[in-house]
Tab-separated table of C-alpha atoms in Angstrom:
chain	number	residue	atom	x	y	z
A	181	MET	CA	-186.568	5.430	47.281
A	182	GLU	CA	-186.798	5.052	51.047
A	183	LYS	CA	-189.339	2.410	51.978
A	184	LEU	CA	-191.233	1.933	55.221
A	185	ASN	CA	-193.127	-1.324	54.858
A	186	SER	CA	-195.849	-1.847	57.438
A	187	SER	CA	-195.997	-5.579	56.675
A	188	GLU	CA	-192.657	-6.286	58.336
A	189	GLY	CA	-194.163	-9.019	60.488
A	190	CYS	CA	-194.777	-11.307	57.543
A	191	VAL	CA	-193.040	-14.683	57.439
A	192	VAL	CA	-191.238	-15.712	54.276
A	193	HIS	CA	-190.853	-19.474	54.086
A	194	ARG	CA	-188.775	-19.802	50.956
A	195	ARG	CA	-186.154	-18.305	48.753
A	196	ALA	CA	-187.066	-15.908	45.951
A	197	GLU	CA	-189.228	-17.293	43.148
A	198	PRO	CA	-190.668	-15.705	39.989
A	199	GLU	CA	-193.185	-13.156	41.063
A	200	PHE	CA	-196.567	-14.647	40.233
A	201	SER	CA	-196.246	-18.355	40.943
A	202	ARG	CA	-198.647	-20.263	43.217
A	203	GLU	CA	-196.342	-22.127	45.578
A	204	LYS	CA	-196.780	-24.982	48.028
A	205	GLU	CA	-194.834	-25.416	51.256
A	206	GLY	CA	-191.919	-27.110	49.515
A	207	VAL	CA	-189.039	-25.084	48.198
A	208	GLU	CA	-187.435	-25.549	44.814
A	209	GLY	CA	-183.690	-25.507	44.852
A	210	GLU	CA	-183.368	-26.084	48.597
A	211	LYS	CA	-181.558	-29.347	47.990
A	212	GLY	CA	-178.669	-27.368	46.596
A	213	ALA	CA	-178.704	-25.090	49.603
A	214	ARG	CA	-178.327	-28.093	51.895
A	215	ASN	CA	-175.258	-29.306	50.041
A	216	GLY	CA	-172.638	-26.592	50.091
A	217	SER	CA	-170.674	-28.105	47.229
A	218	SER	CA	-173.676	-28.098	44.900
A	219	THR	CA	-174.486	-24.399	45.155
A	220	PRO	CA	-175.150	-22.933	41.694
A	221	GLU	CA	-172.474	-20.870	40.020
A	222	HIS	CA	-173.009	-17.162	40.650
A	223	LYS	CA	-172.797	-14.590	37.877
A	224	VAL	CA	-169.645	-12.464	37.870
A	225	TRP	CA	-169.009	-8.916	36.683
A	226	ASN	CA	-166.552	-7.664	34.119
A	227	ASN	CA	-163.350	-7.080	36.100
A	228	LEU	CA	-162.687	-3.594	34.729
A	229	HIS	CA	-166.281	-2.501	35.315
A	230	LEU	CA	-166.200	-3.872	38.836
A	231	LEU	CA	-162.930	-2.102	39.621
A	232	LEU	CA	-164.112	1.254	38.265
A	233	VAL	CA	-167.410	1.121	40.182
A	234	SER	CA	-165.612	0.182	43.400
A	235	LEU	CA	-163.095	3.014	43.063
A	236	LEU	CA	-165.187	5.821	41.604
A	237	LEU	CA	-168.742	5.438	42.918
A	238	SER	CA	-168.105	7.600	45.990
A	239	VAL	CA	-166.360	10.292	43.930
A	240	PHE	CA	-169.247	10.279	41.454
A	241	THR	CA	-171.738	10.680	44.307
A	242	MET	CA	-169.832	13.656	45.728
A	243	LEU	CA	-169.836	15.316	42.307
A	244	LEU	CA	-173.613	14.888	42.075
A	245	ILE	CA	-174.123	16.358	45.548
A	246	ASP	CA	-171.853	19.260	44.706
A	247	GLY	CA	-173.843	19.851	41.520
A	248	CYS	CA	-176.961	20.602	43.572
A	249	ALA	CA	-175.502	23.988	44.530
A	250	PRO	CA	-176.554	27.067	42.529
A	251	PRO	CA	-174.663	27.440	39.226
A	252	ALA	CA	-172.899	30.557	40.440
A	253	GLN	CA	-171.149	28.651	43.234
A	254	PRO	CA	-167.839	26.907	42.397
A	255	TRP	CA	-167.452	23.148	42.628
A	256	ARG	CA	-166.194	22.287	46.116
A	257	VAL	CA	-164.962	18.796	45.219
A	258	PHE	CA	-162.245	20.154	42.935
A	259	ARG	CA	-161.155	22.820	45.434
A	260	LEU	CA	-161.047	20.752	48.621
A	261	LYS	CA	-157.850	19.072	49.711
A	262	ILE	CA	-157.863	15.402	50.666
A	263	GLU	CA	-157.443	16.231	54.351
A	264	THR	CA	-160.442	18.592	54.151
A	265	LEU	CA	-162.667	15.770	52.946
A	266	TRP	CA	-161.882	13.816	56.093
A	267	ASP	CA	-163.788	14.717	59.246
A	268	TRP	CA	-163.554	12.693	62.441
A	269	ASN	CA	-166.927	14.015	63.553
A	270	ALA	CA	-168.477	12.645	60.353
A	271	LEU	CA	-166.898	9.258	61.038
A	272	GLY	CA	-168.218	9.396	64.599
A	273	MET	CA	-171.736	10.110	63.332
A	274	VAL	CA	-171.673	7.139	60.947
A	275	LEU	CA	-170.261	4.808	63.606
A	276	ALA	CA	-172.726	6.066	66.226
A	277	TYR	CA	-175.699	5.474	63.935
A	278	THR	CA	-174.415	2.021	62.948
A	279	SER	CA	-173.817	1.051	66.585
A	280	LEU	CA	-177.251	2.333	67.583
A	281	GLN	CA	-178.969	0.237	64.928
A	282	GLY	CA	-176.917	-2.782	65.987
A	283	ALA	CA	-178.119	-2.346	69.572
A	284	LEU	CA	-181.744	-1.763	68.468
A	285	TYR	CA	-181.645	-5.012	66.483
A	286	TYR	CA	-181.969	-6.766	69.847
A	287	LEU	CA	-185.170	-4.940	70.816
A	288	PRO	CA	-187.642	-7.528	72.190
A	289	PHE	CA	-190.401	-6.362	69.852
A	290	GLY	CA	-191.688	-7.495	66.494
A	291	GLN	CA	-191.872	-10.950	65.006
A	292	VAL	CA	-189.147	-13.350	63.980
A	293	ALA	CA	-189.349	-14.185	60.275
A	294	GLU	CA	-188.047	-17.325	58.629
A	295	GLY	CA	-186.077	-17.057	55.417
A	296	LYS	CA	-184.231	-19.447	53.145
A	297	ILE	CA	-182.518	-22.670	54.117
A	298	GLY	CA	-179.068	-22.001	55.577
A	299	HIS	CA	-175.906	-24.010	55.071
A	300	ASN	CA	-176.745	-26.081	58.176
A	301	GLY	CA	-180.052	-27.250	56.675
A	302	LYS	CA	-182.175	-25.022	58.940
A	303	ARG	CA	-184.168	-21.973	57.972
A	304	LEU	CA	-182.506	-18.678	58.765
A	305	GLN	CA	-184.343	-16.428	61.207
A	306	TYR	CA	-184.465	-12.645	61.230
A	307	ASN	CA	-185.618	-10.091	63.794
A	308	MET	CA	-188.336	-8.002	62.152
A	309	ASN	CA	-188.349	-5.016	64.477
A	310	GLY	CA	-187.181	-2.352	62.015
A	311	LEU	CA	-190.167	-0.051	62.509
A	312	TYR	CA	-189.658	-0.109	66.273
A	313	ALA	CA	-185.986	0.700	65.731
A	314	PHE	CA	-187.024	3.550	63.435
A	315	ALA	CA	-189.384	4.961	66.083
A	316	VAL	CA	-186.705	4.773	68.794
A	317	THR	CA	-184.186	6.445	66.462
A	318	LEU	CA	-186.587	9.322	65.776
A	319	LEU	CA	-187.275	9.769	69.485
A	320	LEU	CA	-183.556	9.851	70.278
A	321	LEU	CA	-182.846	12.362	67.510
A	322	GLY	CA	-185.761	14.497	68.672
A	323	GLY	CA	-184.459	14.441	72.235
A	324	LEU	CA	-180.919	15.336	71.153
A	325	TRP	CA	-182.267	18.170	69.019
A	326	TYR	CA	-184.408	19.465	71.891
A	327	ARG	CA	-181.379	19.455	74.197
A	328	GLY	CA	-179.309	21.254	71.585
A	329	VAL	CA	-176.898	18.353	71.118
A	330	PHE	CA	-177.917	17.604	67.529
A	331	GLN	CA	-178.640	20.101	64.728
A	332	GLY	CA	-179.606	19.433	61.141
A	333	SER	CA	-176.680	21.563	60.006
A	334	MET	CA	-174.326	18.952	61.481
A	335	VAL	CA	-175.321	16.775	58.532
A	336	GLY	CA	-175.927	19.411	55.870
A	337	ASP	CA	-172.601	21.174	56.427
A	338	ARG	CA	-170.488	18.034	56.116
A	339	THR	CA	-172.285	15.971	53.486
A	340	LEU	CA	-169.156	15.319	51.434
A	341	GLN	CA	-167.289	14.307	54.582
A	342	LEU	CA	-170.113	11.934	55.503
A	343	VAL	CA	-169.821	10.294	52.075
A	344	CYS	CA	-166.113	9.710	52.738
A	345	ALA	CA	-166.765	8.390	56.238
A	346	SER	CA	-169.519	6.046	55.023
A	347	THR	CA	-167.173	4.720	52.336
A	348	VAL	CA	-164.476	3.998	54.919
A	349	VAL	CA	-166.921	2.191	57.220
A	350	ALA	CA	-168.157	0.088	54.286
A	351	LEU	CA	-164.559	-0.765	53.389
A	352	LEU	CA	-163.664	-1.752	56.951
A	353	LEU	CA	-166.746	-3.927	57.451
A	354	SER	CA	-166.385	-5.693	54.097
A	355	SER	CA	-162.662	-6.277	54.784
A	356	GLY	CA	-163.525	-7.862	58.116
A	357	LEU	CA	-166.121	-10.136	56.520
A	358	HIS	CA	-163.689	-11.117	53.766
A	359	LEU	CA	-160.967	-12.032	56.253
A	360	HIS	CA	-163.431	-14.027	58.341
A	361	SER	CA	-164.571	-15.933	55.250
A	362	LEU	CA	-161.049	-17.287	54.709
A	363	TRP	CA	-161.615	-19.692	57.609
A	364	LEU	CA	-165.066	-20.881	56.503
A	365	PRO	CA	-165.716	-24.212	54.748
A	366	PRO	CA	-166.518	-24.124	50.985
A	367	GLY	CA	-170.143	-24.992	51.654
A	368	GLN	CA	-170.736	-21.572	53.183
A	369	LEU	CA	-169.179	-19.618	50.315
A	370	VAL	CA	-170.663	-18.161	47.151
A	371	ASN	CA	-169.579	-20.140	44.086
A	372	TYR	CA	-168.139	-17.880	41.363
A	373	GLY	CA	-166.806	-20.766	39.275
A	374	LYS	CA	-163.624	-20.579	37.225
A	375	LYS	CA	-163.869	-16.784	36.846
A	376	SER	CA	-163.439	-16.266	40.567
A	377	ASN	CA	-160.639	-13.943	41.690
A	378	PHE	CA	-159.886	-11.641	44.629
A	379	LEU	CA	-161.656	-8.647	43.067
A	380	GLN	CA	-164.867	-10.603	42.388
A	381	GLU	CA	-164.899	-12.171	45.840
A	382	PHE	CA	-164.053	-8.983	47.730
A	383	ALA	CA	-166.421	-6.701	45.814
A	384	LEU	CA	-169.343	-9.134	45.415
A	385	GLY	CA	-168.817	-11.074	48.652
A	386	ARG	CA	-167.606	-14.539	49.525
A	387	VAL	CA	-170.384	-15.314	52.037
A	388	ALA	CA	-174.108	-15.054	51.327
A	389	ASP	CA	-175.341	-15.102	54.933
A	390	PRO	CA	-172.716	-13.729	57.344
A	391	ARG	CA	-173.765	-13.237	60.947
A	392	VAL	CA	-172.326	-11.417	63.940
A	393	GLY	CA	-173.995	-12.854	67.014
A	394	ARG	CA	-177.746	-12.831	66.318
A	395	ILE	CA	-177.388	-10.104	63.704
A	396	ASP	CA	-177.675	-11.208	60.087
A	397	MET	CA	-175.274	-8.750	58.459
A	398	LYS	CA	-177.018	-8.667	55.093
A	399	GLN	CA	-180.371	-7.928	56.689
A	400	PHE	CA	-178.718	-5.364	58.936
A	401	VAL	CA	-177.155	-3.302	56.156
A	402	MET	CA	-180.173	-3.617	53.860
A	403	VAL	CA	-183.015	-2.825	56.291
A	404	ARG	CA	-181.249	-0.900	59.051
A	405	ILE	CA	-178.656	1.180	57.186
A	406	GLY	CA	-179.689	1.643	53.545
A	407	PHE	CA	-183.425	1.327	54.170
A	408	MET	CA	-185.404	1.070	57.375
A	409	GLY	CA	-188.065	-1.590	57.874
A	410	TRP	CA	-188.112	-2.957	54.302
A	411	ALA	CA	-189.471	-6.454	55.038
A	412	SER	CA	-190.128	-7.435	51.430
A	413	VAL	CA	-186.359	-7.666	50.871
A	414	LEU	CA	-186.272	-11.212	52.302
A	415	PRO	CA	-187.486	-13.107	49.198
A	416	THR	CA	-185.519	-11.020	46.680
A	417	LYS	CA	-182.745	-12.471	44.551
A	418	GLU	CA	-180.177	-10.062	46.017
A	419	TYR	CA	-181.001	-11.284	49.490
A	420	THR	CA	-181.242	-15.007	48.872
A	421	GLN	CA	-178.384	-15.540	46.420
A	422	ASP	CA	-175.883	-12.667	46.380
A	423	GLY	CA	-172.885	-12.432	48.663
A	424	LEU	CA	-172.273	-9.539	51.027
A	425	GLY	CA	-169.190	-7.767	49.725
A	426	PHE	CA	-167.783	-4.284	49.394
A	427	LEU	CA	-170.208	-3.191	46.657
A	428	MET	CA	-173.308	-4.090	48.668
A	429	MET	CA	-171.816	-2.483	51.768
A	430	LEU	CA	-170.969	0.636	49.787
A	431	GLY	CA	-174.427	0.701	48.262
A	432	GLU	CA	-176.190	0.540	51.628
A	433	PHE	CA	-173.871	2.862	53.577
A	434	MET	CA	-173.165	5.439	50.862
A	435	TRP	CA	-175.067	5.143	47.561
A	436	ILE	CA	-178.632	4.666	48.777
A	437	PRO	CA	-178.614	7.300	51.568
A	438	TYR	CA	-176.829	10.044	49.612
A	439	PHE	CA	-177.746	9.432	45.978
A	440	SER	CA	-181.419	8.919	46.839
A	441	SER	CA	-181.335	12.220	48.738
A	442	LEU	CA	-180.249	14.333	45.762
A	443	PRO	CA	-183.697	16.023	45.564
A	444	VAL	CA	-183.333	17.031	49.223
A	445	TYR	CA	-179.897	18.585	48.637
A	446	TYR	CA	-181.258	20.380	45.590
A	447	LEU	CA	-184.149	21.861	47.580
A	448	LEU	CA	-181.826	22.944	50.391
A	449	LYS	CA	-179.426	24.703	48.028
A	450	ARG	CA	-181.690	26.230	45.359
A	451	HIS	CA	-185.066	26.781	47.088
A	452	PRO	CA	-187.398	26.389	44.059
A	453	PRO	CA	-190.960	27.674	44.643
A	454	LEU	CA	-193.570	25.127	45.715
A	455	SER	CA	-197.262	26.029	45.853
A	456	VAL	CA	-199.741	24.398	48.217
A	457	HIS	CA	-201.693	22.880	45.328
A	458	TRP	CA	-198.561	21.384	43.793
A	459	ALA	CA	-197.467	20.000	47.179
A	460	PHE	CA	-200.900	18.402	47.667
A	461	SER	CA	-200.743	16.829	44.211
A	462	LEU	CA	-197.352	15.330	45.003
A	463	CYS	CA	-198.681	13.876	48.254
A	464	VAL	CA	-201.504	12.241	46.288
A	465	LEU	CA	-198.996	10.823	43.798
A	466	TYR	CA	-196.864	9.418	46.608
A	467	GLY	CA	-199.932	7.962	48.344
A	468	LEU	CA	-201.103	6.238	45.170
A	469	GLY	CA	-197.626	4.864	44.578
A	470	PHE	CA	-197.509	3.499	48.109
A	471	LEU	CA	-200.900	1.844	47.663
A	472	PHE	CA	-199.806	0.233	44.375
A	473	TYR	CA	-196.568	-0.966	45.952
A	474	HIS	CA	-198.022	-2.208	49.228
A	475	LEU	CA	-201.311	-3.754	48.088
A	476	SER	CA	-199.781	-5.601	45.136
A	477	ASN	CA	-197.080	-7.041	47.392
A	478	VAL	CA	-199.704	-8.082	49.942
A	479	GLN	CA	-201.679	-9.855	47.214
A	480	LYS	CA	-198.567	-11.507	45.782
A	481	ASP	CA	-197.268	-12.734	49.148
A	482	GLY	CA	-200.688	-13.830	50.392
A	483	PHE	CA	-201.367	-15.777	47.199
A	484	ARG	CA	-197.999	-17.499	47.454
A	485	LYS	CA	-198.552	-18.549	51.053
A	486	ASN	CA	-202.156	-19.731	50.769
A	487	PRO	CA	-203.829	-19.621	47.340
A	488	GLU	CA	-206.947	-21.171	48.891
A	489	ASP	CA	-207.466	-18.172	51.156
A	490	PRO	CA	-210.925	-16.659	50.438
A	491	ALA	CA	-209.225	-13.344	49.675
A	492	TYR	CA	-207.364	-14.937	46.743
A	493	ALA	CA	-209.323	-18.068	45.798
A	494	HIS	CA	-211.501	-16.125	43.325
A	495	LEU	CA	-208.527	-14.838	41.318
A	496	VAL	CA	-208.085	-16.117	37.763
A	497	THR	CA	-204.992	-18.251	37.153
A	498	ILE	CA	-203.206	-20.037	34.315
A	499	PRO	CA	-202.067	-23.621	35.047
A	500	THR	CA	-198.479	-24.553	34.171
A	501	ASN	CA	-196.660	-27.818	33.514
A	502	THR	CA	-194.852	-27.438	36.870
A	503	GLY	CA	-198.053	-27.936	38.858
A	504	LYS	CA	-198.133	-24.275	39.833
A	505	SER	CA	-200.429	-21.567	38.523
A	506	LEU	CA	-199.762	-18.047	37.280
A	507	LEU	CA	-201.879	-15.254	38.730
A	508	VAL	CA	-203.565	-13.401	35.863
A	509	SER	CA	-206.094	-11.170	37.640
A	510	GLY	CA	-206.146	-8.655	40.450
A	511	TRP	CA	-203.123	-6.377	40.554
A	512	PHE	CA	-201.098	-8.702	38.338
A	513	GLY	CA	-203.852	-8.825	35.745
A	514	TRP	CA	-203.425	-5.075	35.261
A	515	ILE	CA	-199.678	-4.949	34.594
A	516	ARG	CA	-197.014	-7.555	35.200
A	517	HIS	CA	-195.108	-5.581	37.865
A	518	PRO	CA	-197.512	-3.228	39.700
A	519	ASN	CA	-195.260	-3.134	42.768
A	520	TYR	CA	-192.429	-1.749	40.632
A	521	LEU	CA	-194.732	0.924	39.211
A	522	GLY	CA	-195.624	1.980	42.760
A	523	ASP	CA	-191.950	2.205	43.648
A	524	ILE	CA	-191.283	4.460	40.651
A	525	MET	CA	-194.263	6.689	41.492
A	526	MET	CA	-193.068	7.193	45.073
A	527	THR	CA	-189.569	8.073	43.905
A	528	LEU	CA	-190.938	10.494	41.317
A	529	ALA	CA	-192.998	12.226	44.009
A	530	TRP	CA	-189.761	12.961	45.911
A	531	CYS	CA	-188.176	14.511	42.798
A	532	LEU	CA	-190.980	16.687	41.433
A	533	PRO	CA	-190.769	19.412	44.147
A	534	CYS	CA	-187.420	20.401	42.613
A	535	GLY	CA	-189.083	21.873	39.534
A	536	PHE	CA	-187.811	21.473	35.991
A	537	CYS	CA	-184.722	23.678	35.771
A	538	SER	CA	-182.268	20.819	36.189
A	539	LEU	CA	-182.081	17.117	35.388
A	540	LEU	CA	-179.913	16.418	38.427
A	541	PRO	CA	-182.644	15.901	41.067
A	542	TYR	CA	-184.419	13.467	38.710
A	543	LEU	CA	-181.466	11.078	38.533
A	544	PRO	CA	-182.815	8.958	41.434
A	545	VAL	CA	-186.136	8.257	39.699
A	546	MET	CA	-184.369	7.599	36.388
A	547	HIS	CA	-182.029	5.186	38.140
A	548	CYS	CA	-184.947	3.535	39.950
A	549	ALA	CA	-186.957	3.085	36.743
A	550	ASN	CA	-183.994	1.644	34.846
A	551	LEU	CA	-183.060	-0.688	37.683
A	552	LEU	CA	-186.594	-2.030	38.006
A	553	ARG	CA	-186.928	-2.315	34.219
A	554	ARG	CA	-183.837	-4.503	34.115
A	555	ARG	CA	-184.963	-6.521	37.105
A	556	ALA	CA	-188.385	-7.086	35.547
A	557	ALA	CA	-186.765	-8.276	32.312
A	558	GLU	CA	-184.536	-10.686	34.252
A	559	ILE	CA	-187.475	-12.091	36.225
A	560	GLU	CA	-189.562	-12.523	33.086
A	561	SER	CA	-186.722	-14.316	31.302
A	562	GLU	CA	-186.548	-16.794	34.187
A	563	CYS	CA	-190.333	-17.200	34.166
A	564	HIS	CA	-190.374	-17.861	30.422
A	565	ALA	CA	-187.695	-20.522	30.776
A	566	LYS	CA	-189.562	-22.118	33.671
A	567	TYR	CA	-193.189	-21.948	32.529
A	568	GLY	CA	-192.866	-21.841	28.729
A	569	PRO	CA	-196.235	-21.605	26.905
A	570	ALA	CA	-198.084	-20.713	30.122
A	571	TRP	CA	-195.893	-17.655	30.555
A	572	GLU	CA	-196.416	-16.682	26.924
A	573	GLU	CA	-200.172	-16.867	27.495
A	574	TYR	CA	-199.825	-14.718	30.603
A	575	CYS	CA	-197.909	-12.074	28.637
A	576	ARG	CA	-200.581	-12.187	25.928
A	577	ARG	CA	-203.320	-11.509	28.474
A	578	VAL	CA	-201.275	-8.913	30.392
A	579	PRO	CA	-199.249	-7.192	27.654
A	580	TYR	CA	-197.804	-4.307	29.679
A	581	ARG	CA	-194.780	-4.785	31.902
A	582	LEU	CA	-194.502	-1.560	33.953
A	583	PHE	CA	-196.650	1.263	32.557
A	584	PRO	CA	-200.234	0.593	31.353
A	585	TYR	CA	-200.650	1.181	27.594
A	586	VAL	CA	-197.037	2.394	27.370
A	587	TYR	CA	-194.512	-0.314	28.307
């Protein structure tokens, strides 16, 4: 699920919209963003569900990692004492990496992208130098390894301790943001309506766009910690509307790095055979998935920015009663979410080297497919409400949502 998007220099001029709409320079819904008191009410979680996820997600992740060991080995999680799960070196590694990425955020390279309208009526700006930060990080790790300071076993031997340390760092950062939000005016806070309570606000976040100096904290945790260089996050619903709370922090610091790496742990512990031909086939699958993901996003974003561009002017569209048009050819005339299909293919390519003796290393691709299926359904529900008969005609012409001739 790790993404390295080479189009990080792109500029996003508006908040997230349904995926296939032809947009002008104006932004729907920005009026509400300018008036803090008129921000729309944000969806809340079931309190019990939210509490259980917040308390047990790290434990669940450790159990999955422990399950990657050969069946003959006992479960370490149940045998380790609480003090054994804590490792100051693991905490130092997490803090060192976080501090390094914070310093690299200020690298004078890359473009500055514009995002949604902030609470002050101005567009938020973001440093888009993630790929440069990634290159510097690799060079530093390579140098430390060459000098004998860093070894891969420093991570592999204390994976469970790193999960604990990452959870603590996420808790500390989200607590700091929550305390800081207590002094902010209502216009800068996420509106949870009458169902708001401490659990909802702490776990889901009270502030949508917190900043520390020039660093946008949501961008930092999403494209410096959880992922690296994922520029297409800027127009997503999670980025433009959700708050930054403990769950998002936990997801970026703990869930994404460790859960997504289950196939790696499985390969390290069980060593399934992998032929050259099978490895080549998996590289082809990953390459095709990347092409689907990248090229469809390029077409979508380019069409949104300038539908009169010669590269997109020939594409077939369906007019709507909003004055916009739905793209019904090219990548989005094949299936309705080709970028999601590419994402699933890339994740599957990471899992297939593990063979077929266990379901465990395939949990990341199953989770990815289910998450994107739900997200696609949510987007399409919004599109149907917004475009009505035009959207129904689009679905008639492009009947498959994620998998051609299947779904």
